[in-house]
Coordinates of C-alpha atoms and ligand atoms in Angstrom, one line a residue:
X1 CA 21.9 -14.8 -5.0
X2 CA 20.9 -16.0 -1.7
X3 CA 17.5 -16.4 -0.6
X4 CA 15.9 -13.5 1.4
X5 CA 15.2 -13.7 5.1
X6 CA 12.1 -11.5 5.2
X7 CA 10.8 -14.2 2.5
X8 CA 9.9 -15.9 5.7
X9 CA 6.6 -16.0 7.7
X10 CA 6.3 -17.6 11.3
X11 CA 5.3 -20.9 9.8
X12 CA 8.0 -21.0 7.0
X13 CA 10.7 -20.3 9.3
X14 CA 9.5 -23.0 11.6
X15 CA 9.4 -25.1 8.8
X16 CA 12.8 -24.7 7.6
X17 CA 14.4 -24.9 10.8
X18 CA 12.2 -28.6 11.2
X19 CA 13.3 -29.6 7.2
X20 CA 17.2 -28.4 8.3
X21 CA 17.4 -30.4 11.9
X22 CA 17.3 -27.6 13.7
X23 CA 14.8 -27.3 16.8
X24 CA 11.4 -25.4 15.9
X25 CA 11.3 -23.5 19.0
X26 CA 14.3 -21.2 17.3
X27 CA 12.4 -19.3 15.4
X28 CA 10.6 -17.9 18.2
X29 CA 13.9 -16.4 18.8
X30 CA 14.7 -15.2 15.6
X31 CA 11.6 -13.5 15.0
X32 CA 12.1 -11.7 18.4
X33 CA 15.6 -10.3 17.3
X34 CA 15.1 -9.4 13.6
X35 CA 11.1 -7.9 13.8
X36 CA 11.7 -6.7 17.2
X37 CA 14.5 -5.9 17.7
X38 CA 16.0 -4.7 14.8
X39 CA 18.9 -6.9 15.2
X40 CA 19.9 -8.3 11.0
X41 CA 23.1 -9.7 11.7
X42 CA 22.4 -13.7 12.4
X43 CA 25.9 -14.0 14.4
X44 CA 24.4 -11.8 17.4
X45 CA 21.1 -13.8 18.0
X46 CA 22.8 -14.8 21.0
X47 CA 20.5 -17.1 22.2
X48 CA 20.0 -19.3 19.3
X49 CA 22.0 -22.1 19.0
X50 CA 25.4 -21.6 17.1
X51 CA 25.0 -23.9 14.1
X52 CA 21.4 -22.0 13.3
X53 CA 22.8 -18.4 13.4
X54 CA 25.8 -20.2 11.1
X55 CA 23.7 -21.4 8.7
X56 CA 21.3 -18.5 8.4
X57 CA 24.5 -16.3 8.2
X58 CA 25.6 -18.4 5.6
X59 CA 22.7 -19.0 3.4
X60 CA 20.5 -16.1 3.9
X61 CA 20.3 -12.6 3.0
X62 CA 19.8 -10.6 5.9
X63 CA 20.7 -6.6 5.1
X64 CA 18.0 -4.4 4.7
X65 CA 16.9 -2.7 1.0
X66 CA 18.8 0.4 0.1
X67 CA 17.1 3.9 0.4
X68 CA 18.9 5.6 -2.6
X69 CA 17.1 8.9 -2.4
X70 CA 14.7 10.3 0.6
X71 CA 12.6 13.5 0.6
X72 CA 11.0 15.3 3.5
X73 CA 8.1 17.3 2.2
X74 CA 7.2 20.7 4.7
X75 CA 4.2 18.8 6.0
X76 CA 6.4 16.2 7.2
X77 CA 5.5 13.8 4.6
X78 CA 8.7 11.6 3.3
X79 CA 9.0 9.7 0.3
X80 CA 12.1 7.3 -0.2
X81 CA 13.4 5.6 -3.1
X82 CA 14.5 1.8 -2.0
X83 CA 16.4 -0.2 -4.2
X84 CA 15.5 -4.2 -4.9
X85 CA 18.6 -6.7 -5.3
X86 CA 17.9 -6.6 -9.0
X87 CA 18.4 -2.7 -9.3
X88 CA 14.8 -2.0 -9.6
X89 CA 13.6 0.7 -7.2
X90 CA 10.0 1.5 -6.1
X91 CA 9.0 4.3 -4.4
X92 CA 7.7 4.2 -0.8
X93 CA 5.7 7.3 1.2
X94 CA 6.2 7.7 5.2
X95 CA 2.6 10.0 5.8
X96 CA 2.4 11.3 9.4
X97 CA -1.3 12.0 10.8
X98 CA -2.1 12.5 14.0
X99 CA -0.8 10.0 16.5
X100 CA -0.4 8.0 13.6
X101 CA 2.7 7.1 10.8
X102 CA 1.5 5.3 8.0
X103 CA 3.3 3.8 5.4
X104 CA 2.0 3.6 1.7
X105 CA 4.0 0.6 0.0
X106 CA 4.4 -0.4 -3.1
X107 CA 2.6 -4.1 -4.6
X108 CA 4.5 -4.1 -7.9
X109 CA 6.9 -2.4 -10.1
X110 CA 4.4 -0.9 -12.3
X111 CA 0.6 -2.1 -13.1
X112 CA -1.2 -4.1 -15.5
X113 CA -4.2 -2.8 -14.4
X114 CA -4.5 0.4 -17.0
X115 CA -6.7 2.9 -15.1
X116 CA -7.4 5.8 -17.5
X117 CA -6.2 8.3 -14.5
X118 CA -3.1 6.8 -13.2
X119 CA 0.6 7.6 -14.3
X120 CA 2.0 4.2 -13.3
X121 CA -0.3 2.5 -15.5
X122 CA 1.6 4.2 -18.3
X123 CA 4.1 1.7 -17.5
X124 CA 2.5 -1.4 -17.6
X125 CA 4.0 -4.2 -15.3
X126 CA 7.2 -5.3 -15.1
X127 CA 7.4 -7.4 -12.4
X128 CA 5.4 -8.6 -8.9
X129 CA 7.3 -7.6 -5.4
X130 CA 8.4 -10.7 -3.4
X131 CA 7.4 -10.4 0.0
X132 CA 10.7 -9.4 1.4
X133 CA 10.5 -6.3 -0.8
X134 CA 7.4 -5.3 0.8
X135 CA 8.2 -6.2 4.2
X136 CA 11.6 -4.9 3.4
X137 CA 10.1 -1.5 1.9
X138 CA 9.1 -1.0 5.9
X139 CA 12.3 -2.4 7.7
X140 CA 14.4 -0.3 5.1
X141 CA 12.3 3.0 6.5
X142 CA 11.8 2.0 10.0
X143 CA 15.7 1.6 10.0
X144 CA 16.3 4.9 8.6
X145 CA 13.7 6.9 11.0
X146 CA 15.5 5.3 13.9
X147 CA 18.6 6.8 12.9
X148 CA 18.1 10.0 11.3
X149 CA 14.6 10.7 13.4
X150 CA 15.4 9.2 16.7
X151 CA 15.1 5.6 18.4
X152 CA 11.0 6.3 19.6
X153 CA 10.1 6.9 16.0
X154 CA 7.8 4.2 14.7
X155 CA 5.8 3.2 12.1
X156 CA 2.2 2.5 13.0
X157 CA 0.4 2.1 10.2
X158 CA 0.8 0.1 6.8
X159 CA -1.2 0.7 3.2
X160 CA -0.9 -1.2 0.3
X161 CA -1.5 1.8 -2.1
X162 CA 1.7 2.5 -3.6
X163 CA 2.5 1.6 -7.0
X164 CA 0.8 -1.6 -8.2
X165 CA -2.1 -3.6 -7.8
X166 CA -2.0 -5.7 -4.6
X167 CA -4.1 -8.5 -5.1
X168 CA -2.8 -9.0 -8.6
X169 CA 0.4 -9.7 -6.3
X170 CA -1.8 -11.9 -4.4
X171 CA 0.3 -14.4 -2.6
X172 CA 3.5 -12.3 -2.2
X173 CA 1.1 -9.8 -0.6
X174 CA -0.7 -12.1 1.4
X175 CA 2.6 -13.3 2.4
X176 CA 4.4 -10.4 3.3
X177 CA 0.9 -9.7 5.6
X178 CA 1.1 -12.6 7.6
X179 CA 5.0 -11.4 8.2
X180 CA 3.6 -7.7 9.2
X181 CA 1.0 -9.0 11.8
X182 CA 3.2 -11.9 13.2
X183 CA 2.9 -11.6 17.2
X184 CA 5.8 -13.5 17.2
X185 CA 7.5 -10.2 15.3
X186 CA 6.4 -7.0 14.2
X187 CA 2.9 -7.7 15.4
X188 CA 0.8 -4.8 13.6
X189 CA -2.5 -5.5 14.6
X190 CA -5.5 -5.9 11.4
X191 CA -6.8 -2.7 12.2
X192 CA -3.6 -1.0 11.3
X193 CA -3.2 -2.3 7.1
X194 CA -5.4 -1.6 4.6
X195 CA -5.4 -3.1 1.5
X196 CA -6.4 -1.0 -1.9
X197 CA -7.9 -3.2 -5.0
X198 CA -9.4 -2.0 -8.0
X199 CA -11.6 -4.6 -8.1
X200 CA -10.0 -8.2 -9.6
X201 CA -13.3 -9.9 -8.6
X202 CA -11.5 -13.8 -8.5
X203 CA -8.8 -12.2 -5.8
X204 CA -11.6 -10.4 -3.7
X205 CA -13.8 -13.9 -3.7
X206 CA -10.3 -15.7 -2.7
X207 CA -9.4 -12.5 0.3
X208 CA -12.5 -13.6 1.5
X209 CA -11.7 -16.9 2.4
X210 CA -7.7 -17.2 3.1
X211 CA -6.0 -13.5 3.8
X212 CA -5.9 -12.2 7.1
X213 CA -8.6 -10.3 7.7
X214 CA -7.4 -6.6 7.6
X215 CA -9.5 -3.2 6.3
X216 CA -10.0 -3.0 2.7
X217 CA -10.2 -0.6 0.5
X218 CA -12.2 -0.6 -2.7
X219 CA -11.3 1.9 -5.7
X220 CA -14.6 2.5 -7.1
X221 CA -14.6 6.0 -8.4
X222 CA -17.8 5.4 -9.9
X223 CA -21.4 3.6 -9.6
X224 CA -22.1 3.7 -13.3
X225 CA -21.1 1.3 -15.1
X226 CA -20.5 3.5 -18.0
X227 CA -18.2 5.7 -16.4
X228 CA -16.4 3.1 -14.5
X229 CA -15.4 1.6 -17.6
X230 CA -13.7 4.2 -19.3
X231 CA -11.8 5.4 -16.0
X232 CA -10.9 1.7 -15.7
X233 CA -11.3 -0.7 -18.1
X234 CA -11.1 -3.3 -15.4
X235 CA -14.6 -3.1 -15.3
X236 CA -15.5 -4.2 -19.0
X237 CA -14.7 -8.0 -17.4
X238 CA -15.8 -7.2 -13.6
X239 CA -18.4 -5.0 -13.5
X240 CA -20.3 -3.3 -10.4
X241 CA -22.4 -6.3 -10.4
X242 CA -19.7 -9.1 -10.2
X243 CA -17.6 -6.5 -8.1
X244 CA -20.2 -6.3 -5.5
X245 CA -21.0 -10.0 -5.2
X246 CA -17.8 -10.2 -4.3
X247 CA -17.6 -7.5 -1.8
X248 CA -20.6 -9.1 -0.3
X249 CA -18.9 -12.2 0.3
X250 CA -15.7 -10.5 2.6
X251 CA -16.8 -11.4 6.5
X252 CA -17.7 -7.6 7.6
X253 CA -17.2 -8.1 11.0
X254 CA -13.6 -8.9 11.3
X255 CA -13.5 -5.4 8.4
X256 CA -16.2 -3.6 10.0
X257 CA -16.7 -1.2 7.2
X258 CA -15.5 -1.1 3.8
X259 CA -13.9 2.4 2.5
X260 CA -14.3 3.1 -1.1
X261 CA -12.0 5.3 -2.9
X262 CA -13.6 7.7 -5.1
X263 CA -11.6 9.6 -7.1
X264 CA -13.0 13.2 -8.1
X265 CA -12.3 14.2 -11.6
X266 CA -14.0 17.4 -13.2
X267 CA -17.0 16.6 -15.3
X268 CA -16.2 13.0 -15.6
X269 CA -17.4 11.6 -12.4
X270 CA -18.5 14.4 -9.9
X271 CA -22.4 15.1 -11.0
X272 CA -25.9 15.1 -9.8
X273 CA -26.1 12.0 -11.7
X274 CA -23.5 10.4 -10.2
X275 CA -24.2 11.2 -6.7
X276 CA -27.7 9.4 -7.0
X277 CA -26.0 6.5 -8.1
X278 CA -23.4 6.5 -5.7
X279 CA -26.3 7.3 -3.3
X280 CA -28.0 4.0 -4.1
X281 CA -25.3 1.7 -4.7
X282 CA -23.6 1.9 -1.3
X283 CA -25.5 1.0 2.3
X284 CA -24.2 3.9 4.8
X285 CA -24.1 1.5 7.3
X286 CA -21.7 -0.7 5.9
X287 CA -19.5 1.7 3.7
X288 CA -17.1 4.8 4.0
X289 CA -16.4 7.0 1.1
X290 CA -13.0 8.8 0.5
X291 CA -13.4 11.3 -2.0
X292 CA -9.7 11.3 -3.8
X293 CA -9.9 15.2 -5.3
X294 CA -8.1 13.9 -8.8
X295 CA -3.8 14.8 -8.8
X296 CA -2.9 16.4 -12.3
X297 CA -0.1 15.6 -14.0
X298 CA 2.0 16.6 -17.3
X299 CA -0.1 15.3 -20.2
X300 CA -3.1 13.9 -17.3
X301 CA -6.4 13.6 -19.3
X302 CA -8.7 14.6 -16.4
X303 CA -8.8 17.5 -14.2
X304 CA -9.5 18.3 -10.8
X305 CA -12.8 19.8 -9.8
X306 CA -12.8 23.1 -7.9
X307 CA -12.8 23.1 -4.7
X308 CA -16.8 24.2 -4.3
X309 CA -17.5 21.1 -6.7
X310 CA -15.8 18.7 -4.0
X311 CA -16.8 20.3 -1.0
X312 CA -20.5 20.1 -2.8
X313 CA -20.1 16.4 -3.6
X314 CA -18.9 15.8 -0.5
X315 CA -21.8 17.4 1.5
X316 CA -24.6 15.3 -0.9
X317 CA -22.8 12.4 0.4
X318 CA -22.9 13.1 4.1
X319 CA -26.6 14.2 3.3
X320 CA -27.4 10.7 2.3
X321 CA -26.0 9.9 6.0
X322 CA -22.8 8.7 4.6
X323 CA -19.3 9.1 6.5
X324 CA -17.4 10.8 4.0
X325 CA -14.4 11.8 4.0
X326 CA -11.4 13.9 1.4
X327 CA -8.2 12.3 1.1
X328 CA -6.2 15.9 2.3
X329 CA -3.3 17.5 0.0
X330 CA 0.1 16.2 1.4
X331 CA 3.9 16.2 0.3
X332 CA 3.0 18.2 -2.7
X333 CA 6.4 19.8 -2.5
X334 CA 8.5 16.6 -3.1
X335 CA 6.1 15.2 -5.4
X336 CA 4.5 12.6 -3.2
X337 CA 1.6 11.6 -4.7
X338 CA -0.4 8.2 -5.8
X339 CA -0.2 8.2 -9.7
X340 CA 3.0 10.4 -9.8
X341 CA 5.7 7.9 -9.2
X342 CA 9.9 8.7 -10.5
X343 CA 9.6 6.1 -13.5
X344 CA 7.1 8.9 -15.0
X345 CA 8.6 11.6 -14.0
X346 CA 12.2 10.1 -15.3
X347 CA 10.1 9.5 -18.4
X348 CA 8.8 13.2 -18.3
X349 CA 12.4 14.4 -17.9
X350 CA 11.5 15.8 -14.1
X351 CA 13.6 13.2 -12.1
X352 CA 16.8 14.6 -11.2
X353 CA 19.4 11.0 -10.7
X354 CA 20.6 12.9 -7.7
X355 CA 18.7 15.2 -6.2
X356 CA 15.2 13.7 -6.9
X357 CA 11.9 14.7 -8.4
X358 CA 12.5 18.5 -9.7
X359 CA 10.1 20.7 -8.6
X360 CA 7.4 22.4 -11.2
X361 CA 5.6 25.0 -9.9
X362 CA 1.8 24.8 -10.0
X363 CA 2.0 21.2 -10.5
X364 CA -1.2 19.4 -8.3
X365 CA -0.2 16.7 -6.4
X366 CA -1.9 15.1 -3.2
X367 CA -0.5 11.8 -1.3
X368 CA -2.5 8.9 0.2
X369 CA -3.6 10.6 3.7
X370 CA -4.4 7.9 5.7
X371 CA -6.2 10.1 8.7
X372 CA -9.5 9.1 6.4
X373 CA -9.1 5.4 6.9
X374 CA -9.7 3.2 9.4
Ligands
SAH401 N1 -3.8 -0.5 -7.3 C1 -4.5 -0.2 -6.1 C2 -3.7 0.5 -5.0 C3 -2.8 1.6 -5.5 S1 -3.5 3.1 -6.1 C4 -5.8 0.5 -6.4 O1 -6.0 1.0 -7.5 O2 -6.7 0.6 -5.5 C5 -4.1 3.9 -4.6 C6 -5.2 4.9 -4.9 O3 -4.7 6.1 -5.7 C7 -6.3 4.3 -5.8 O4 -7.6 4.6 -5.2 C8 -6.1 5.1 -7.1 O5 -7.3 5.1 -7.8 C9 -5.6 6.4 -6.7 N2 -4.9 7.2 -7.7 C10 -4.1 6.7 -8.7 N3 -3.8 7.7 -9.5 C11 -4.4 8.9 -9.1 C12 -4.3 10.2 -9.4 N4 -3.7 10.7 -10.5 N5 -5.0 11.1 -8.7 C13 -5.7 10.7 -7.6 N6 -5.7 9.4 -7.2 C14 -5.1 8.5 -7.9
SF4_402 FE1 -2.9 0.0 -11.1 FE2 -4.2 1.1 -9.0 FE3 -3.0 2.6 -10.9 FE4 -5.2 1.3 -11.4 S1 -5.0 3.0 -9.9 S2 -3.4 1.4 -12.7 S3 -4.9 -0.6 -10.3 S4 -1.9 1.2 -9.4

């Protein structure tokens, strides 16, 4: 199999062009016609030099990932299905808010990281994404809003919360980051990705230091240690201690504030108790909270609270002067929600090879709204 283009950043290309005997100032070029342009076909980069558009027609893959099944939810939410080179397919999630269309890729096919409330850590992990399977997650989409949508319809926004953990996936994702906010290509500026981590202390110490600087997301869900354990057993080896050295250590100014997830499951997480901890853990000046209202699923072990319980935690929060936000219902009619990924619902007999997820009535599902991020 050939190697993929959108395996490239700036720099790599640069080098490669230097290493083949090619001039360096072509991949100025390059970048300009696939990342903004659009154009994939090497032979119509018709001002690069011939033998460079021969050789990358040659020896590279440059076809965009197959969308094998796409949904449009009535909110306007759309999931697609894209297929990897190896037959592997991950699910991606278009989510329109505002002014804004985000896109919620996928890190990994599957997770290793075994969160008590998540479907695809039923799983397990069965392989990282290269970067050109993230970046190519977007292009894939991008390429298909263009034509079905219309040419003005662009994606503006990029999270890292689909399936997987990203900085377990650290230097594909870090890779496939640099490619995103290349000004030489699709230039997406740090403000518009956000990067969700569970907390892999060693990866958040190392973000600190060498991967471009955009908002992050931490998936706390609790500020006792306790609970945090049994909802993710992640914590046994990093606890909030060791997680929020870490934290400590990522340069705030270039992330102004930190958002933590906070997943609301009945009984388990959203009490008295747990709001004073919260309460104390976090500095309102330097943190956001995102209350996730938990998304049921055949044979989930949590539930979700009612909706007075959230609306209740929520207001304790904003009490303590905290901006707090809940992550909104979305897509909940084609099944477009974080922990409720086709592998599972293939597994659970609800993924139709055609036609999709089927639909079960009653069945609570919420997607990543991004409108609470920053
Ligand atoms: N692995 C990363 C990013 C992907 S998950 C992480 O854990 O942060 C994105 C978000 O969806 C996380 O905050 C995760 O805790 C949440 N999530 C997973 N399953 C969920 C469920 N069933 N209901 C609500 N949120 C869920
Ligand atoms: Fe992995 Fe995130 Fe799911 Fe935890 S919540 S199992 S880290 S994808």
């Amino acid at each position: 199999m050939k190697p993929s283009f959108f395996d490239l950043t700036f720099d790599d290309l640069k080098d490669l062009l230097k290493e083949k005997g090619f001039t360096q100032f072509g991949a100025t070029q390059i970048f300009d016609w696939v990342y903004k342009k659009g154009e994939y076909e090497p032979m119509n980069w018709t001002n690069v030099a011939r033998n460079t558009r021969e050789f990358f027609a040659t020896e590279y893959d440059t076809t965009l990932l197959k969308i094998v099944w796409n949904g449009l939810s009535k909110d306007g939410t759309r999931k697609f299905l894209v297929k990897m080179n190896d037959g592997q397919t991950v699910e991606t999630v278009a989510i329109p808010a505002r002014e804004r269309l985000t896109l919620c890729v996928s890190s990994q096919i599957g997770c290793a990281v075994g969160c008590t409330f998540c479907h695809t850590a039923t799983q397990g992990l069965k392989r990282h994404l290269k970067p050109s399977e993230v970046v190519g997650q977007f292009l894939a989409v991008q390429d298909f809003l263009k034509k079905t949508v219309g040419p003005d319809e662009k994606l503006t926004n990029i999270v890292y919360m689909g399936q997987g953990e990203p900085l377990h996936n650290y230097e594909n994702m870090k890779k496939a980051t640099l490619i995103f906010m290349s000004e030489r290509g699709m230039n997406l500026g740090q403000r518009r990705i956000t990067l969700s981590t569970s907390g892999l202390v060693p990866a958040i110490e190392k973000l600190a230091i060498d991967f471009p600087p955009v908002n992050i997301a931490i998936s706390l869900h609790s500020a006792r240690n306790d609970v945090r354990t049994e909802l993710m057993p992640i914590n046994k080896v990093y606890d909030l201690d060791r997680l929020f050295a870490a934290i400590k250590q990522i340069p705030l100014k270039a992330h102004r504030r930190i958002t933590y997830e906070y997943l609301l499951a009945a009984d388990m997480n959203d009490t008295m108790e747990d709001v004073i901890a919260l309460g104390k853990l976090l500095n309102p000046k330097e943190s956001k909270i995102n209350l996730i209202p938990f998304n049921e699923y055949p044979g989930s072990k949590y539930r979700r609270p009612s909706e007075e319980k959230i609306m209740w935690f929520l207001d304790q929060m904003i009490k303590k002067g905290f901006t707090c936000t809940i992550r909104t219902t979305k897509g909940s009619d084609i099944l477009a929600a974080c922990g409720q990924l086709k592998s599972e619902f293939e597994k659970l007999n609800l993924w139709d090879k055609d036609k999709g997820p089927k639909l079960i009535p009653g069945i609570a599902s919420s997607v990543l709204q991004n409108q609470n991020l920053p």
